[in-house]
mmCIF file with all atom_site columns, C-alpha atoms in Angstrom:
data_model
loop_
_atom_site.group_PDB
_atom_site.id
_atom_site.type_symbol
_atom_site.label_atom_id
_atom_site.label_alt_id
_atom_site.label_comp_id
_atom_site.label_asym_id
_atom_site.label_entity_id
_atom_site.label_seq_id
_atom_site.pdbx_PDB_ins_code
_atom_site.Cartn_x
_atom_site.Cartn_y
_atom_site.Cartn_z
_atom_site.occupancy
_atom_site.B_iso_or_equiv
_atom_site.pdbx_formal_charge
_atom_site.auth_seq_id
_atom_site.auth_comp_id
_atom_site.auth_asym_id
_atom_site.auth_atom_id
_atom_site.pdbx_PDB_model_num
ATOM 1   C CA . MET A 1 1   ? 84.387  144.071 -16.358 1.00 82.00 ? 2   MET A CA 1
ATOM 2   C CA . LYS A 1 2   ? 86.409  146.774 -16.027 1.00 83.00 ? 3   LYS A CA 1
ATOM 3   C CA . GLY A 1 3   ? 84.054  147.815 -12.204 1.00 84.00 ? 4   GLY A CA 1
ATOM 4   C CA . PHE A 1 4   ? 84.536  143.887 -11.460 1.00 81.00 ? 5   PHE A CA 1
ATOM 5   C CA . LYS A 1 5   ? 88.291  143.785 -12.041 1.00 77.00 ? 6   LYS A CA 1
ATOM 6   C CA . ASP A 1 6   ? 88.291  147.716 -9.838  1.00 76.00 ? 7   ASP A CA 1
ATOM 7   C CA . PHE A 1 7   ? 86.388  145.445 -7.928  1.00 75.00 ? 8   PHE A CA 1
ATOM 8   C CA . ILE A 1 8   ? 88.992  142.998 -7.426  1.00 71.00 ? 9   ILE A CA 1
ATOM 9   C CA . MET A 1 9   ? 92.719  144.269 -8.165  1.00 72.00 ? 10  MET A CA 1
ATOM 10  C CA . ARG A 1 10  ? 90.846  146.399 -4.323  1.00 71.00 ? 11  ARG A CA 1
ATOM 11  C CA . GLY A 1 11  ? 93.861  146.947 -1.525  1.00 66.00 ? 12  GLY A CA 1
ATOM 12  C CA . ASN A 1 12  ? 91.112  146.219 1.453   1.00 76.00 ? 13  ASN A CA 1
ATOM 13  C CA . LEU A 1 13  ? 89.805  142.614 -0.464  1.00 73.00 ? 14  LEU A CA 1
ATOM 14  C CA . VAL A 1 14  ? 93.095  141.586 -0.982  1.00 72.00 ? 15  VAL A CA 1
ATOM 15  C CA . GLU A 1 15  ? 93.788  142.726 2.373   1.00 78.00 ? 16  GLU A CA 1
ATOM 16  C CA . LEU A 1 16  ? 91.260  141.109 4.010   1.00 83.00 ? 17  LEU A CA 1
ATOM 17  C CA . ALA A 1 17  ? 91.435  137.675 1.478   1.00 81.00 ? 18  ALA A CA 1
ATOM 18  C CA . VAL A 1 18  ? 95.020  136.838 3.535   1.00 82.00 ? 19  VAL A CA 1
ATOM 19  C CA . ALA A 1 19  ? 93.915  137.942 6.559   1.00 87.00 ? 20  ALA A CA 1
ATOM 20  C CA . PHE A 1 20  ? 90.966  134.979 6.365   1.00 90.00 ? 21  PHE A CA 1
ATOM 21  C CA . ILE A 1 21  ? 93.727  132.860 4.991   1.00 91.00 ? 22  ILE A CA 1
ATOM 22  C CA . VAL A 1 22  ? 95.614  133.599 7.076   1.00 89.00 ? 23  VAL A CA 1
ATOM 23  C CA . GLY A 1 23  ? 93.367  132.489 10.635  1.00 89.00 ? 24  GLY A CA 1
ATOM 24  C CA . ALA A 1 24  ? 92.094  129.402 9.060   1.00 91.00 ? 25  ALA A CA 1
ATOM 25  C CA . ALA A 1 25  ? 95.524  128.349 9.255   1.00 92.00 ? 26  ALA A CA 1
ATOM 26  C CA . PHE A 1 26  ? 96.188  130.034 12.927  1.00 88.00 ? 27  PHE A CA 1
ATOM 27  C CA . ALA A 1 27  ? 92.485  128.420 14.012  1.00 88.00 ? 28  ALA A CA 1
ATOM 28  C CA . THR A 1 28  ? 94.239  125.121 12.628  1.00 90.00 ? 29  THR A CA 1
ATOM 29  C CA . VAL A 1 29  ? 97.248  126.067 14.721  1.00 89.00 ? 30  VAL A CA 1
ATOM 30  C CA . VAL A 1 30  ? 95.071  126.923 17.487  1.00 86.00 ? 31  VAL A CA 1
ATOM 31  C CA . LYS A 1 31  ? 93.470  123.890 18.022  1.00 87.00 ? 32  LYS A CA 1
ATOM 32  C CA . ALA A 1 32  ? 96.240  121.287 17.350  1.00 90.00 ? 33  ALA A CA 1
ATOM 33  C CA . PHE A 1 33  ? 97.660  123.447 21.043  1.00 87.00 ? 34  PHE A CA 1
ATOM 34  C CA . THR A 1 34  ? 94.681  123.147 22.036  1.00 85.00 ? 35  THR A CA 1
ATOM 35  C CA . ASP A 1 35  ? 94.021  119.280 21.610  1.00 85.00 ? 36  ASP A CA 1
ATOM 36  C CA . VAL A 1 36  ? 97.994  118.539 23.077  1.00 87.00 ? 37  VAL A CA 1
ATOM 37  C CA . LEU A 1 37  ? 97.043  120.562 25.977  1.00 84.00 ? 38  LEU A CA 1
ATOM 38  C CA . LEU A 1 38  ? 93.938  118.892 26.904  1.00 82.00 ? 39  LEU A CA 1
ATOM 39  C CA . SER A 1 39  ? 96.304  115.287 26.400  1.00 84.00 ? 40  SER A CA 1
ATOM 40  C CA . LEU A 1 40  ? 98.351  116.840 29.264  1.00 85.00 ? 41  LEU A CA 1
ATOM 41  C CA . ILE A 1 41  ? 95.415  117.357 30.796  1.00 80.00 ? 42  ILE A CA 1
ATOM 42  C CA . GLY A 1 42  ? 94.452  113.724 30.695  1.00 79.00 ? 43  GLY A CA 1
ATOM 43  C CA . LYS A 1 43  ? 97.761  111.902 31.560  1.00 83.00 ? 44  LYS A CA 1
ATOM 44  C CA . VAL A 1 44  ? 98.603  113.952 34.669  1.00 80.00 ? 45  VAL A CA 1
ATOM 45  C CA . GLY A 1 45  ? 94.897  114.309 35.872  1.00 72.00 ? 46  GLY A CA 1
ATOM 46  C CA . GLY A 1 46  ? 92.880  111.577 33.974  1.00 72.00 ? 47  GLY A CA 1
ATOM 47  C CA . ASN A 1 47  ? 90.760  111.798 30.415  1.00 68.00 ? 48  ASN A CA 1
ATOM 48  C CA . PRO A 1 48  ? 90.074  115.427 29.738  1.00 69.00 ? 49  PRO A CA 1
ATOM 49  C CA . ASP A 1 49  ? 87.019  114.703 27.955  1.00 74.00 ? 50  ASP A CA 1
ATOM 50  C CA . PHE A 1 50  ? 84.177  115.931 30.280  1.00 78.00 ? 51  PHE A CA 1
ATOM 51  C CA . ASN A 1 51  ? 81.233  114.263 27.917  1.00 80.00 ? 52  ASN A CA 1
ATOM 52  C CA . SER A 1 52  ? 80.233  111.087 29.804  1.00 82.00 ? 53  SER A CA 1
ATOM 53  C CA . ILE A 1 53  ? 79.752  113.774 33.837  1.00 81.00 ? 54  ILE A CA 1
ATOM 54  C CA . LYS A 1 54  ? 75.531  113.628 33.655  1.00 85.00 ? 55  LYS A CA 1
ATOM 55  C CA . PRO A 1 55  ? 74.733  115.197 36.907  1.00 87.00 ? 56  PRO A CA 1
ATOM 56  C CA . GLY A 1 56  ? 70.810  114.315 37.769  1.00 87.00 ? 57  GLY A CA 1
ATOM 57  C CA . GLY A 1 57  ? 70.557  113.164 33.636  1.00 86.00 ? 58  GLY A CA 1
ATOM 58  C CA . VAL A 1 58  ? 71.989  116.365 33.243  1.00 87.00 ? 59  VAL A CA 1
ATOM 59  C CA . PRO A 1 59  ? 74.952  116.428 30.253  1.00 85.00 ? 60  PRO A CA 1
ATOM 60  C CA . LEU A 1 60  ? 77.072  119.265 32.012  1.00 88.00 ? 61  LEU A CA 1
ATOM 61  C CA . GLY A 1 61  ? 80.752  117.529 30.658  1.00 85.00 ? 62  GLY A CA 1
ATOM 62  C CA . ALA A 1 62  ? 80.114  118.479 27.536  1.00 85.00 ? 63  ALA A CA 1
ATOM 63  C CA . PHE A 1 63  ? 79.506  122.177 28.438  1.00 88.00 ? 64  PHE A CA 1
ATOM 64  C CA . LEU A 1 64  ? 82.381  121.581 30.469  1.00 86.00 ? 65  LEU A CA 1
ATOM 65  C CA . THR A 1 65  ? 84.844  120.007 27.593  1.00 84.00 ? 66  THR A CA 1
ATOM 66  C CA . ALA A 1 66  ? 84.252  123.125 26.349  1.00 87.00 ? 67  ALA A CA 1
ATOM 67  C CA . LEU A 1 67  ? 84.672  125.792 28.378  1.00 89.00 ? 68  LEU A CA 1
ATOM 68  C CA . VAL A 1 68  ? 88.239  124.138 28.642  1.00 86.00 ? 69  VAL A CA 1
ATOM 69  C CA . ALA A 1 69  ? 88.487  123.723 25.369  1.00 86.00 ? 70  ALA A CA 1
ATOM 70  C CA . PHE A 1 70  ? 87.678  127.819 24.915  1.00 89.00 ? 71  PHE A CA 1
ATOM 71  C CA . LEU A 1 71  ? 89.930  128.923 28.452  1.00 90.00 ? 72  LEU A CA 1
ATOM 72  C CA . ILE A 1 72  ? 92.864  127.357 26.517  1.00 87.00 ? 73  ILE A CA 1
ATOM 73  C CA . VAL A 1 73  ? 92.146  129.187 22.597  1.00 86.00 ? 74  VAL A CA 1
ATOM 74  C CA . ALA A 1 74  ? 91.724  132.034 24.479  1.00 89.00 ? 75  ALA A CA 1
ATOM 75  C CA . ALA A 1 75  ? 94.670  131.646 26.771  1.00 89.00 ? 76  ALA A CA 1
ATOM 76  C CA . VAL A 1 76  ? 96.993  130.873 23.532  1.00 86.00 ? 77  VAL A CA 1
ATOM 77  C CA . VAL A 1 77  ? 95.700  134.153 21.545  1.00 86.00 ? 78  VAL A CA 1
ATOM 78  C CA . TYR A 1 78  ? 95.433  136.527 24.667  1.00 91.00 ? 79  TYR A CA 1
ATOM 79  C CA . PHE A 1 79  ? 99.791  135.024 24.698  1.00 91.00 ? 80  PHE A CA 1
ATOM 80  C CA . PHE A 1 80  ? 101.067 134.598 21.783  1.00 87.00 ? 81  PHE A CA 1
ATOM 81  C CA . VAL A 1 81  ? 99.247  137.506 19.297  1.00 85.00 ? 82  VAL A CA 1
ATOM 82  C CA . VAL A 1 82  ? 97.928  139.950 21.687  1.00 88.00 ? 83  VAL A CA 1
ATOM 83  C CA . GLN A 1 83  ? 100.954 140.411 23.991  1.00 93.00 ? 84  GLN A CA 1
ATOM 84  C CA . PRO A 1 84  ? 103.143 140.811 21.535  1.00 91.00 ? 85  PRO A CA 1
ATOM 85  C CA . TYR A 1 85  ? 101.108 142.537 19.092  1.00 88.00 ? 86  TYR A CA 1
ATOM 86  C CA . GLU A 1 86  ? 101.006 144.794 21.940  1.00 90.00 ? 87  GLU A CA 1
ATOM 87  C CA . ALA A 1 87  ? 104.387 145.135 22.914  1.00 90.00 ? 88  ALA A CA 1
ATOM 88  C CA . ALA A 1 88  ? 105.336 145.797 19.302  1.00 88.00 ? 89  ALA A CA 1
ATOM 89  C CA . LYS A 1 89  ? 102.704 148.511 18.989  1.00 87.00 ? 90  LYS A CA 1
ATOM 90  C CA . ARG A 1 90  ? 104.166 149.900 22.543  1.00 87.00 ? 91  ARG A CA 1
ATOM 91  C CA . ARG A 1 91  ? 107.512 150.292 21.286  1.00 85.00 ? 92  ARG A CA 1
ATOM 92  C CA . PHE A 1 92  ? 106.574 151.860 17.854  1.00 82.00 ? 93  PHE A CA 1
ATOM 93  C CA . ALA A 1 93  ? 104.341 154.375 19.330  1.00 78.00 ? 94  ALA A CA 1
ATOM 94  C CA . HIS A 1 94  ? 107.917 154.961 21.240  1.00 73.00 ? 95  HIS A CA 1
ATOM 95  C CA . ALA A 1 95  ? 110.003 155.560 17.612  1.00 67.00 ? 96  ALA A CA 1
ATOM 96  C CA . GLU A 1 96  ? 107.062 158.005 16.400  1.00 65.00 ? 97  GLU A CA 1
ATOM 97  C CA . ALA A 1 97  ? 107.309 159.972 19.656  1.00 64.00 ? 98  ALA A CA 1
ATOM 98  C CA . ASP A 1 98  ? 110.755 160.284 19.356  1.00 64.00 ? 99  ASP A CA 1
ATOM 99  C CA . ALA A 1 99  ? 111.306 161.192 16.082  1.00 69.00 ? 100 ALA A CA 1
ATOM 100 C CA . ALA A 1 100 ? 111.672 164.886 14.845  1.00 70.00 ? 101 ALA A CA 1
ATOM 101 C CA . PRO A 1 101 ? 107.749 166.626 14.176  1.00 74.00 ? 102 PRO A CA 1
ATOM 102 C CA . ASN A 1 102 ? 106.388 165.962 10.439  1.00 81.00 ? 103 ASN A CA 1
ATOM 103 C CA . GLU A 1 103 ? 107.394 169.491 8.519   1.00 86.00 ? 104 GLU A CA 1
ATOM 104 C CA . ASP A 1 104 ? 103.263 170.256 8.123   1.00 86.00 ? 105 ASP A CA 1
ATOM 105 C CA . VAL A 1 105 ? 103.190 170.533 11.896  1.00 86.00 ? 106 VAL A CA 1
ATOM 106 C CA . VAL A 1 106 ? 106.398 172.525 12.229  1.00 87.00 ? 107 VAL A CA 1
ATOM 107 C CA . LEU A 1 107 ? 104.941 174.726 9.260   1.00 89.00 ? 108 LEU A CA 1
ATOM 108 C CA . LEU A 1 108 ? 101.261 174.839 11.296  1.00 90.00 ? 109 LEU A CA 1
ATOM 109 C CA . THR A 1 109 ? 102.671 175.068 14.666  1.00 90.00 ? 110 THR A CA 1
ATOM 110 C CA . GLU A 1 110 ? 104.997 178.349 13.174  1.00 91.00 ? 111 GLU A CA 1
ATOM 111 C CA . ILE A 1 111 ? 101.585 179.878 12.067  1.00 93.00 ? 112 ILE A CA 1
ATOM 112 C CA . ARG A 1 112 ? 99.753  179.323 15.179  1.00 93.00 ? 113 ARG A CA 1
ATOM 113 C CA . ASP A 1 113 ? 102.748 180.921 17.043  1.00 92.00 ? 114 ASP A CA 1
ATOM 114 C CA . LEU A 1 114 ? 102.678 184.158 14.563  1.00 92.00 ? 115 LEU A CA 1
ATOM 115 C CA . LEU A 1 115 ? 99.183  184.449 14.921  1.00 92.00 ? 116 LEU A CA 1
ATOM 116 C CA . ALA A 1 116 ? 98.733  184.510 18.270  1.00 91.00 ? 117 ALA A CA 1
ATOM 117 C CA . ARG A 1 117 ? 101.394 187.348 18.521  1.00 91.00 ? 118 ARG A CA 1
ATOM 118 C CA . ALA A 1 118 ? 100.201 189.007 15.949  1.00 89.00 ? 119 ALA A CA 1
ATOM 119 C CA . ALA A 1 119 ? 96.778  188.716 17.895  1.00 85.00 ? 120 ALA A CA 1
ATOM 120 C CA . GLY A 1 120 ? 98.502  189.494 21.690  1.00 80.00 ? 121 GLY A CA 1
ATOM 121 C CA . ASP A 1 121 ? 100.357 192.818 19.413  1.00 70.00 ? 122 ASP A CA 1
ATOM 122 C CA . THR A 1 122 ? 97.028  194.550 18.726  1.00 64.00 ? 123 THR A CA 1
ATOM 123 C CA . GLY A 1 123 ? 95.795  194.007 21.810  1.00 57.00 ? 124 GLY A CA 1
ATOM 124 C CA . ARG A 1 124 ? 93.225  191.256 21.356  1.00 53.00 ? 125 ARG A CA 1
ATOM 125 C CA . HIS A 1 125 ? 92.862  187.837 23.247  1.00 52.00 ? 126 HIS A CA 1
ATOM 126 C CA . ALA A 1 126 ? 92.854  185.018 20.310  1.00 48.00 ? 127 ALA A CA 1
ATOM 127 C CA . ASN A 1 127 ? 91.113  181.664 21.852  1.00 54.00 ? 128 ASN A CA 1
ATOM 128 C CA . LEU A 1 128 ? 93.957  180.232 19.029  1.00 50.00 ? 129 LEU A CA 1
#
């Protein structure tokens, strides 16, 4: 039982479950938004359901409907998820770059400089 409990309580398993639930909820929102956009397209240019288009008996309409829906979903994901995420990532990256260097980095830099100076004093060239 302890092994099972450890497996269930792993952080990445819980994070994955939360991501799956949020992803499913987001998919519902995107689907509803896509339906709204398809309805608006239908009001402007006629019926947005292209399933009845069959040139030469080839059911091309179903593909066109799926293609339009895909492009709408891709645009929603890009403009409402990817772009805000990238903007936030850039903003936080600048904040981290402006912050003072980590104490470990400062210490390692000092050690590197001392070793380089010691190598220079003895006439040796260190590849640091």
